[in-house]
XYZ file of C-alpha atoms in Angstrom:
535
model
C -29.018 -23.134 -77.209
C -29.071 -19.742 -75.332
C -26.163 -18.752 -73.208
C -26.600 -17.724 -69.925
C -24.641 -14.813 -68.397
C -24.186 -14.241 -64.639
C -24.458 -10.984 -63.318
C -21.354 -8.639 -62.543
C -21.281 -7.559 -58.981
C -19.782 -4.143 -59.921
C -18.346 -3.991 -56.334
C -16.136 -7.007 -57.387
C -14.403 -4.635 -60.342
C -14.240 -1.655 -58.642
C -12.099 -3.186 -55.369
C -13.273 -3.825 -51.400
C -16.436 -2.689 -50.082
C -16.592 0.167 -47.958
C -18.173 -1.163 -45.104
C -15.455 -3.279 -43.917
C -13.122 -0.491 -44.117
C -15.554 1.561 -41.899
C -15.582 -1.594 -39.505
C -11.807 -1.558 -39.581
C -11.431 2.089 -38.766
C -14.034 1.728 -35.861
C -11.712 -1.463 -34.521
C -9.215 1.058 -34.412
C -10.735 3.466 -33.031
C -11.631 1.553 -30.004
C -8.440 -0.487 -30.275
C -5.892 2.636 -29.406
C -7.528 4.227 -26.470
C -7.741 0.467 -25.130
C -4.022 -0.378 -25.557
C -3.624 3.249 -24.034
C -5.240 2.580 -20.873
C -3.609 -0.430 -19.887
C -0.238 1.001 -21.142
C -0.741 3.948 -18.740
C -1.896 1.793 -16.022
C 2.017 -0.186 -16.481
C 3.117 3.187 -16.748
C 1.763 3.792 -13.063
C 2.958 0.871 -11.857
C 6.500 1.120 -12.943
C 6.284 4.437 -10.603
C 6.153 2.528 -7.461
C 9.164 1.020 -5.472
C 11.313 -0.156 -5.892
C 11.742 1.987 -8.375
C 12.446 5.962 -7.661
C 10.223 6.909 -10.716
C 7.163 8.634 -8.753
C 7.004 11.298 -11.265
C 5.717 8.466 -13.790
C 2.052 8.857 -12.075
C 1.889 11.825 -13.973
C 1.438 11.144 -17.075
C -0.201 7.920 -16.423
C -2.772 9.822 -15.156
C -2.824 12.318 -18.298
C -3.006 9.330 -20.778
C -5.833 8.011 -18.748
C -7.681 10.530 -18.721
C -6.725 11.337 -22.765
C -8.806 7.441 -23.102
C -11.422 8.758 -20.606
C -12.400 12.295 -21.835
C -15.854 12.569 -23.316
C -16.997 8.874 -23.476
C -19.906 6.888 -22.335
C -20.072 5.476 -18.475
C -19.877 2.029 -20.401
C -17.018 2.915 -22.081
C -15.010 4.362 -19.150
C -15.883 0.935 -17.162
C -13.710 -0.680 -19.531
C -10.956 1.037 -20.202
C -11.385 1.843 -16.600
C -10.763 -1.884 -15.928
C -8.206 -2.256 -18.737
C -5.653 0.189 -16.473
C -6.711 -1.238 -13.372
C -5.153 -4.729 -14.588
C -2.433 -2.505 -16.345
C -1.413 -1.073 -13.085
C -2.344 -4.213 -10.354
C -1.181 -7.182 -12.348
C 2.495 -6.461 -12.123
C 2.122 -4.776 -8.763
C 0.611 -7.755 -6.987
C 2.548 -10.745 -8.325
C 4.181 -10.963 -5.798
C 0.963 -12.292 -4.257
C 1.290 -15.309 -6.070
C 5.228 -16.099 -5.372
C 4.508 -19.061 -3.112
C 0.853 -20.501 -3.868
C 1.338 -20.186 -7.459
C -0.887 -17.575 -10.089
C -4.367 -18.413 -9.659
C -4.780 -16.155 -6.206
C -2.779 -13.542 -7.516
C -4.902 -13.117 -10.516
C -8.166 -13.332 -8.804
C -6.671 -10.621 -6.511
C -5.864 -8.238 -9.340
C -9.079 -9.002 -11.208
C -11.269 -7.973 -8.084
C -9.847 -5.031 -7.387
C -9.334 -3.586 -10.674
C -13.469 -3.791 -11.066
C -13.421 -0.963 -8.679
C -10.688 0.859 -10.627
C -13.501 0.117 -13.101
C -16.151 1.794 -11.672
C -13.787 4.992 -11.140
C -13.000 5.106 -14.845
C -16.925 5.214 -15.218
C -16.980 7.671 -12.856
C -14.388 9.947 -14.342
C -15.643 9.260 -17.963
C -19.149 11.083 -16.694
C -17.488 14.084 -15.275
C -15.501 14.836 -17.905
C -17.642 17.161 -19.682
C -17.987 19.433 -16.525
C -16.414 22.563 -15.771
C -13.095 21.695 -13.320
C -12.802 17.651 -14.807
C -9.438 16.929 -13.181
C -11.207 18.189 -9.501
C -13.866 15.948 -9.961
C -11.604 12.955 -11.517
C -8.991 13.237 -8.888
C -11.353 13.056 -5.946
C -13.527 10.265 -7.345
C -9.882 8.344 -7.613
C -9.806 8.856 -3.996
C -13.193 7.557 -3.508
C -12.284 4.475 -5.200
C -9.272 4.149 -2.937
C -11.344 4.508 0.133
C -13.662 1.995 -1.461
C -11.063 -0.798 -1.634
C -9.170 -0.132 1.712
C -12.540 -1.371 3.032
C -14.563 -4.398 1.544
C -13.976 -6.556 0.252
C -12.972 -8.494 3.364
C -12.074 -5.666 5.538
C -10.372 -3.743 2.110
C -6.885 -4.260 0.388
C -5.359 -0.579 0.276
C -1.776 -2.348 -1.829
C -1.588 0.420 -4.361
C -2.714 3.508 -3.249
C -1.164 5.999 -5.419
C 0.544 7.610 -1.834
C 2.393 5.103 -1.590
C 3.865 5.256 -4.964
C 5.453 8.891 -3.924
C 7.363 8.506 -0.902
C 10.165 10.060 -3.213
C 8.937 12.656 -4.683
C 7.782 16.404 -4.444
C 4.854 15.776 -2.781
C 5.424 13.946 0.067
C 4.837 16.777 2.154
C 0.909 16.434 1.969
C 1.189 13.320 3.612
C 1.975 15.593 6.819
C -1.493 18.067 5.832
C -4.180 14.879 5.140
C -2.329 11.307 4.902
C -2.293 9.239 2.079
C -6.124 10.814 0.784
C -4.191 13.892 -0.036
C -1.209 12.796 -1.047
C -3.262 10.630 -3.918
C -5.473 13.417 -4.432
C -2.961 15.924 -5.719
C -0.213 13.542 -7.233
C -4.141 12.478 -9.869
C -5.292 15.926 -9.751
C -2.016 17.336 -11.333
C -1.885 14.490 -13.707
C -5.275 15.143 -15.029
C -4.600 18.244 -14.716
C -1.497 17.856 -17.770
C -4.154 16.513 -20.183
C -6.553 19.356 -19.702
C -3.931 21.814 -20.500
C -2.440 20.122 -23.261
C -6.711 19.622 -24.544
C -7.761 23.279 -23.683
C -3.690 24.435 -25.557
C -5.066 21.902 -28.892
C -8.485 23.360 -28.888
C -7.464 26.853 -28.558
C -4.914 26.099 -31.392
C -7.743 25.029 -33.605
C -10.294 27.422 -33.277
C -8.357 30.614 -32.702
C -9.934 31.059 -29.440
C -8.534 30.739 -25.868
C -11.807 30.051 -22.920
C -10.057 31.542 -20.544
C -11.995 29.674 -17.596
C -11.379 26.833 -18.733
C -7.363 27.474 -19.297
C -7.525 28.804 -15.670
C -8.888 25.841 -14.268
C -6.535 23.623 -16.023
C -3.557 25.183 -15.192
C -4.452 25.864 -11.393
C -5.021 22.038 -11.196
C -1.305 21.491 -12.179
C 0.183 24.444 -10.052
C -1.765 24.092 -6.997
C -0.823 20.423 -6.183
C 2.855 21.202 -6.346
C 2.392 24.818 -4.787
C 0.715 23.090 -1.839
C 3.417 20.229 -1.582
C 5.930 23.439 -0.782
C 3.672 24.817 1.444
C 3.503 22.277 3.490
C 7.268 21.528 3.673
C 7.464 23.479 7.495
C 5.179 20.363 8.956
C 8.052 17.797 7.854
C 10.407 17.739 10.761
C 12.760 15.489 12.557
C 13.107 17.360 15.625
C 13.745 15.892 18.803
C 10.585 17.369 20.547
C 10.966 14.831 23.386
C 14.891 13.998 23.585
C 16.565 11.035 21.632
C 16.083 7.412 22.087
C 18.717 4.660 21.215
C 16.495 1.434 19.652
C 17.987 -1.933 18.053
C 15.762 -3.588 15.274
C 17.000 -7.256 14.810
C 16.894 -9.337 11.633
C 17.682 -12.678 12.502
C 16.729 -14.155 9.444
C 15.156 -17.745 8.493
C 16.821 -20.816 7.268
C 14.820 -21.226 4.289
C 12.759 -18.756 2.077
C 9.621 -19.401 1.663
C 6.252 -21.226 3.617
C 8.515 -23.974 4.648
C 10.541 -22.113 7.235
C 7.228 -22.402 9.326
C 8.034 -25.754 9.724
C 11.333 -24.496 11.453
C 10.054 -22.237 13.663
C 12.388 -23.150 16.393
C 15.508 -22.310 13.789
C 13.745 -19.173 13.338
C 13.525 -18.458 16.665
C 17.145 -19.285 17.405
C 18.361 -16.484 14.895
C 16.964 -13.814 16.678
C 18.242 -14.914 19.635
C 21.832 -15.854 17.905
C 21.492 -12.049 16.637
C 20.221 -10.371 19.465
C 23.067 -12.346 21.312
C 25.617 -11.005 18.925
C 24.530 -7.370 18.951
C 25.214 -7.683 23.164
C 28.886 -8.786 22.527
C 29.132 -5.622 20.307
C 28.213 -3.445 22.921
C 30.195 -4.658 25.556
C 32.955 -4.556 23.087
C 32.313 -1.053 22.447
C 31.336 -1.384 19.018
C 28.041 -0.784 19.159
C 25.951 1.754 21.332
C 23.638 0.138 24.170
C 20.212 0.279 23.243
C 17.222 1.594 25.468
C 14.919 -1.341 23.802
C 15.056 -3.867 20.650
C 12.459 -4.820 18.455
C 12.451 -8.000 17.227
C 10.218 -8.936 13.479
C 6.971 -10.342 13.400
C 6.991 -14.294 13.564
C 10.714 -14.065 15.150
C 8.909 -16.523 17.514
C 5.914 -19.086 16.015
C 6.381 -20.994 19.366
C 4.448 -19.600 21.582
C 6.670 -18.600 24.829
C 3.625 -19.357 27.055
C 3.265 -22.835 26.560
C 6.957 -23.701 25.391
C 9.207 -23.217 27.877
C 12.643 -23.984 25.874
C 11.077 -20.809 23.541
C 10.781 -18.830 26.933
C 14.316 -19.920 28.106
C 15.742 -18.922 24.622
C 13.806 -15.075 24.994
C 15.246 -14.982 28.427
C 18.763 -15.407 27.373
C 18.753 -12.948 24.956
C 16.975 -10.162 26.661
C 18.838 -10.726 29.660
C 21.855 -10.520 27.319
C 21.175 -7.303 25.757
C 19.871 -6.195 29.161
C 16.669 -4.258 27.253
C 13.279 -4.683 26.675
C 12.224 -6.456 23.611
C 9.557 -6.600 21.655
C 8.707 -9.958 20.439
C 6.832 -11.242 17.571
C 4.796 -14.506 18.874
C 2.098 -16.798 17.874
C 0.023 -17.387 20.722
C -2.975 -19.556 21.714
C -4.824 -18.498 24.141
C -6.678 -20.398 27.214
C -9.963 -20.424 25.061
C -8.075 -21.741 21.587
C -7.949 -18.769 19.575
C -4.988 -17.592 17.880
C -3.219 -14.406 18.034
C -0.420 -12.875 15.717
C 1.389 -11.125 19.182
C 3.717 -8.997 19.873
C 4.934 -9.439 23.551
C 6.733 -7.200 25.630
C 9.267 -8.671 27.374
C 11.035 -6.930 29.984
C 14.910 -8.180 31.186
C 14.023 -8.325 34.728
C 10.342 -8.653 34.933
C 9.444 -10.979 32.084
C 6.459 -10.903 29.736
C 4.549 -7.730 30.968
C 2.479 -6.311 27.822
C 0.905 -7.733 24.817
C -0.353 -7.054 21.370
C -2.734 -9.164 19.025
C -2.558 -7.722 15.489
C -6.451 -6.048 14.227
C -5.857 -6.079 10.916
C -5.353 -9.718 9.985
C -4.881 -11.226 6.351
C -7.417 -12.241 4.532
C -6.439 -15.713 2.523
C -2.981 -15.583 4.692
C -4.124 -15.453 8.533
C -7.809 -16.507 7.975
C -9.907 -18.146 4.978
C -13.101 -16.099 4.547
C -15.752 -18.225 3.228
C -13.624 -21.443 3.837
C -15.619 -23.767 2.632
C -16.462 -21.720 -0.912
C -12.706 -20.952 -1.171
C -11.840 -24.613 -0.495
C -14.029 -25.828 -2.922
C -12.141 -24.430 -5.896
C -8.767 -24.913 -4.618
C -6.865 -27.248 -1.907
C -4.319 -24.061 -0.332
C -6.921 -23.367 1.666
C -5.658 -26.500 3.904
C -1.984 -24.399 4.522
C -4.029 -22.294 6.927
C -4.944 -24.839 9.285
C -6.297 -22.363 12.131
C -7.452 -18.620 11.353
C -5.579 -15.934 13.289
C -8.120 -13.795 15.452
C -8.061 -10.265 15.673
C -6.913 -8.191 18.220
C -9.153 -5.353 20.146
C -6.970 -2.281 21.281
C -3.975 -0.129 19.806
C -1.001 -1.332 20.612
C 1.733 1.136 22.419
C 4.147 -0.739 24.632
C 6.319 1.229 27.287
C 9.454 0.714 26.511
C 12.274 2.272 28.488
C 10.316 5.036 29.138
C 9.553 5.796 25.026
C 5.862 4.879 23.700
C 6.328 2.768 21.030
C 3.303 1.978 18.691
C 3.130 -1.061 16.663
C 1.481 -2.060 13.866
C 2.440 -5.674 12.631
C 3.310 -5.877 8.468
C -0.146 -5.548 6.877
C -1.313 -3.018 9.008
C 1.070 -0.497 7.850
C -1.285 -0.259 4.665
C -4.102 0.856 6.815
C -4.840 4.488 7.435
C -6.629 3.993 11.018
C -4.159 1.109 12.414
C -1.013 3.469 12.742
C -2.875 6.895 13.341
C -4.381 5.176 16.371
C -1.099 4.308 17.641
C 0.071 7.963 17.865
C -3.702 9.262 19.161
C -2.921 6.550 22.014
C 0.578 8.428 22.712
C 3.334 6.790 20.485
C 6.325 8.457 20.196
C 7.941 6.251 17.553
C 6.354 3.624 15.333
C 7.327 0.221 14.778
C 6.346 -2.354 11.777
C 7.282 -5.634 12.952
C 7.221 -7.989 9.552
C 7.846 -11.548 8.286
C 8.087 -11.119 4.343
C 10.358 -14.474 4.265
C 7.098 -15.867 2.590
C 7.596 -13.435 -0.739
C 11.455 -14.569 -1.153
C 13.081 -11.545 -3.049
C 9.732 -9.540 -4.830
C 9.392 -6.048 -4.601
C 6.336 -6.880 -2.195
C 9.177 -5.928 0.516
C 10.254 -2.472 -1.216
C 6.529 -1.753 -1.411
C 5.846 -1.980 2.097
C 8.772 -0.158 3.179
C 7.789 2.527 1.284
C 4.308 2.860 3.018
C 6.548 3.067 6.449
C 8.151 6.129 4.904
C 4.752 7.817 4.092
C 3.579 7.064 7.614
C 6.734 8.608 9.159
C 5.937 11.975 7.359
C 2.371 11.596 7.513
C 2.561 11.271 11.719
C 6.103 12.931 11.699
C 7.094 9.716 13.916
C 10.649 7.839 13.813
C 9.672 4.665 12.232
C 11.316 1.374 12.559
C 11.037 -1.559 10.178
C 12.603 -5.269 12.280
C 11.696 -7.585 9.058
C 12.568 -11.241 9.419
C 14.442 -11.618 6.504
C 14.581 -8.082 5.088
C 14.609 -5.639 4.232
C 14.779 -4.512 7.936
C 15.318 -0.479 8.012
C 14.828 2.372 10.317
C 13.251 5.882 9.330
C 13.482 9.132 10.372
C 10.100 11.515 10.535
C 11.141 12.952 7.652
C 11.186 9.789 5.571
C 14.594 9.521 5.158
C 15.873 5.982 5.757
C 18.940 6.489 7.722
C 19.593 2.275 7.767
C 18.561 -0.667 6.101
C 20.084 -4.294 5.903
C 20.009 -6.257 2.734
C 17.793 -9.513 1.630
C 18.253 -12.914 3.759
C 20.860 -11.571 6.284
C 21.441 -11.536 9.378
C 22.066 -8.115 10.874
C 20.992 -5.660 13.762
C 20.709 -1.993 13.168
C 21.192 0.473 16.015
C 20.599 4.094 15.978
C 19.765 7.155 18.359
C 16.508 8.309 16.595
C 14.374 11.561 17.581
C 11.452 11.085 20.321
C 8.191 13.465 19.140
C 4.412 13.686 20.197
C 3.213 16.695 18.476
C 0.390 15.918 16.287
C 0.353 16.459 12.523
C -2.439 17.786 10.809
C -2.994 14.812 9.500
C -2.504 12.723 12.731
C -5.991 15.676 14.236
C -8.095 14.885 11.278
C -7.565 11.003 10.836
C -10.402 10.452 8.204
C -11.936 13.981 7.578
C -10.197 14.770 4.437
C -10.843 11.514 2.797
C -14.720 12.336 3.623
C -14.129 15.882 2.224
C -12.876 14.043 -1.172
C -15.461 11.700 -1.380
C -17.924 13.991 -0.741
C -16.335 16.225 -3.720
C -16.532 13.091 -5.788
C -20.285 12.026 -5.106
C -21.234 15.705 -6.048
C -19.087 15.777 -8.988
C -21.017 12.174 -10.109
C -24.123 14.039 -9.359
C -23.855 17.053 -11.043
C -23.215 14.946 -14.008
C -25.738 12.546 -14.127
C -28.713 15.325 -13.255
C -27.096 17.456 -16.480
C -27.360 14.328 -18.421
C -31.130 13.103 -17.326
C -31.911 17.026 -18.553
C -30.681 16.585 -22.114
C -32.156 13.269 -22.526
C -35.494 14.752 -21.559
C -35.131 17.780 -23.818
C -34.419 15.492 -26.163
């Protein structure tokens, strides 16, 4: 018989095949910047209130751009995406306290695909002369993009509003939040190209002196102009002092269910405001010229109800001031209107303002019937809020007071308008009983501190169930109450109606940076169409 022998696969003696090892190394390779970008997207969000660690941006923005520099479009869409969840998933769960994770999710997952298309963006510039300019202002172009669609935008994270304690808050005062974004990203991308051009020069000897220049003048200029622009922060009293009361009456219960007590909610406010006038005739408290009562701090509407009207009557006539009260009114043709009403102590109701900027998913159900296909909260919103037409400034004891009701305080145009239509001091009128103790509260104060500087206006923050706080144009908060208390906060605060430069432009320097960033996207693509074709 002949014996059979089976062949030797010489790989077998001499150990493990290359090839996986290659396919290990290039798992890794994609693997670390990956992990990188969301980690540096955390990073940024760990910046933001209520945290005071603004200067975190920084080098989330250098570690970004570290994963960005010198890839493929395709590439930078997802890691692009990867620190868009990184930095929106913790932010917004606060979205989710009450209907549970699936909208908060589908929130963060929609807009990080346009924190996507930025990292594409930035990953196709980064191989021109000046990257962080062109990085920084294409950031900004992908902030405009979300403050706008979809749905009328979602602006919840601009990087401004991560920095209302830090060094550059003075920008907000030169071009609003566009600005303020623009040079907190430009300096961070700015780190990584001078740590990159410090490497490279290491390694080859040489020093491209351009390119050093460039690098470090992105860093240096940011915080030079944040210093410069420390004279248009002021908290003057350009038009005398006023003396204003912001109530927190608090709810009964956290959460959706207190709508189902809106009279109990109602009777707080009153209760407080009622309390606050025994102060002052006690001499414990100063009179105030007018009070401002939170958003929702009446869901029965005072028009049709008249034990709600009787109940704002006795408190206004109490505190003999003006208030300004947050209803929910129907009017004669059905609609519904998130309103804040004037009320005057001798006169009555006498002014009115419907909130513009309603919520989308909160105050109306876009698509409804889509939405309510794949889940059943759709039913909680039985009636969608309408919007409102004009600017709202009431007259209030002789002091123009704009308003602009909780989630319009996000929105660039709904307080500059306020202060173009005369306002002398801003007030945010908010219900955040619905987000129980989540930072969605320290979040939104902080964009009322950015606004203050950016329209150097006194701004006051009457919050149903906190945290209620009032601001000086400087950004200072001078008083705030804590979580689910009841409390009243009275201060003389500074009258002014000088404009900012900021306030004049309104949206020109946000065009100016997307303008930068669409020529910065251009220049790149037309250099790489030429080497393709030369190819």
């Amino acid at each position: 018989m002949t014996a059979t022998t089976t062949p030797v696969d010489e790989s077998d003696q001499l150990g493990p095949r290359p090839a996986p090892a290659s396919r290990k190394a290039r798992l890794l390779r994609a693997l670390v910047p990956a992990a990188a970008a969301a980690l540096s997207g955390v990073l940024l969000y760990v910046s933001f209130p209520p945290r005071t660690l603004w200067w975190l941006a920084l080098p989330a923005f250098a570690v970004f751009a570290w994963c960005l520099h010198g890839r493929s479009w395709k590439a930078g869409l997802g890691l692009g995406y990867l620190f868009g969840l990184g930095f929106l998933l913790p932010l917004l769960v606060w979205t989710g306290v009450e209907v549970g994770p699936g909208p908060w999710l589908a929130l963060a997952a929609i807009e990080a695909m346009v924190v996507a298309l930025v990292g594409a963006g930035v990953a196709a510039v980064s191989r021109l002369p000046g990257y962080p300019l062109w990085a920084a202002a294409l950031w900004v172009a992908g902030e405009a993009a979300r403050a706008r669609v979809p749905f009328s935008g979602f602006p919840w994270g601009k990087i401004a509003f991560g920095q209302a304690d830090g060094v550059f808050l003075p920008l907000a005062a030169l071009g609003g939040t566009p600005v303020l974004g623009f040079a907190v990203v430009l300096c961070g991308f700015g780190l990584y190209e001078v740590v990159r051009q410090a490497m490279g020069a290491r390694g080859s000897g040489s020093v491209r002196r351009g390119a050093v220049a460039a690098a470090v003048l992105s860093v240096l200029v940011p915080v030079a102009g944040a210093f410069a622009a420390r004279p248009l922060v002021s908290d003057d009293a350009e038009d005398g002092t006023a003396t204003v009361a912001a109530i927190q009456g608090n709810v009964p219960q956290a959460g959706l269910e207190f709508n189902a007590q809106r009279r109990a909610v109602l009777d707080h406010h009153v209760r407080e405001t009622e309390r606050l006038a025994d102060r002052v005739k006690a001499g414990k408290a100063k009179q105030p010229d007018f009070v401002l009562w939170p958003e929702n701090s009446s869901d029965i509407d005072p028009f049709t109800n008249p034990d709600a009207r009787e109940a704002i009557e006795r408190a206004v006539k109490a505190i003999g001031a003006p208030i300004s009260v947050g209803g929910v009114v129907e009017a004669k043709d059905g609609r519904l209107f998130n309103e804040q009403i004037l009320w005057d102590p001798e006169k009555g109701p006498t002014d009115t303002y419907d909130k513009r900027q309603i919520q989308p998913f909160g105050e109306y159900i876009p698509l409804r019937d889509v939405v309510g296909f794949f889940s059943s909260d759709v039913g909680m919103v039985r009636q969608d809020f309408s919007r409102g037409m004009k600017p709202g400034v009431f007259t209030m004891a002789g002091t123009k007071v704009g308003l602009a009701t909780c989630y319009e305080a996000a929105f660039d145009w709904a307080v500059r308008d306020t202060v173009t239509h005369g306002a002398q001091l801003i007030s945010v009128p908010s219900n955040n009983a619905t987000f129980d103790r989540s930072e969605m509260t320290y979040q939104q104060l902080a964009m009322s501190r950015i606004r203050a500087v950016e329209h150097s206006r006194t701004v006051t923050v009457p919050v149903t169930s906190g945290v209620s706080a009032i601001i000086m144009p400087d950004g200072r908060v001078s008083q705030k109450t804590k979580w689910f208390t009841a409390d009243s906060l009275v201060e003389e605060v500074p009258l002014r109606s000088s404009q900012t430069p900021a306030t004049r432009y309104g949206v020109l320097p946000e065009g100016i940076l997307v303008l930068i960033a669409a020529g910065g996207l251009g220049w790149a693509v037309t250099g790489a169409v030429r080497a393709r074709r030369a190819r």
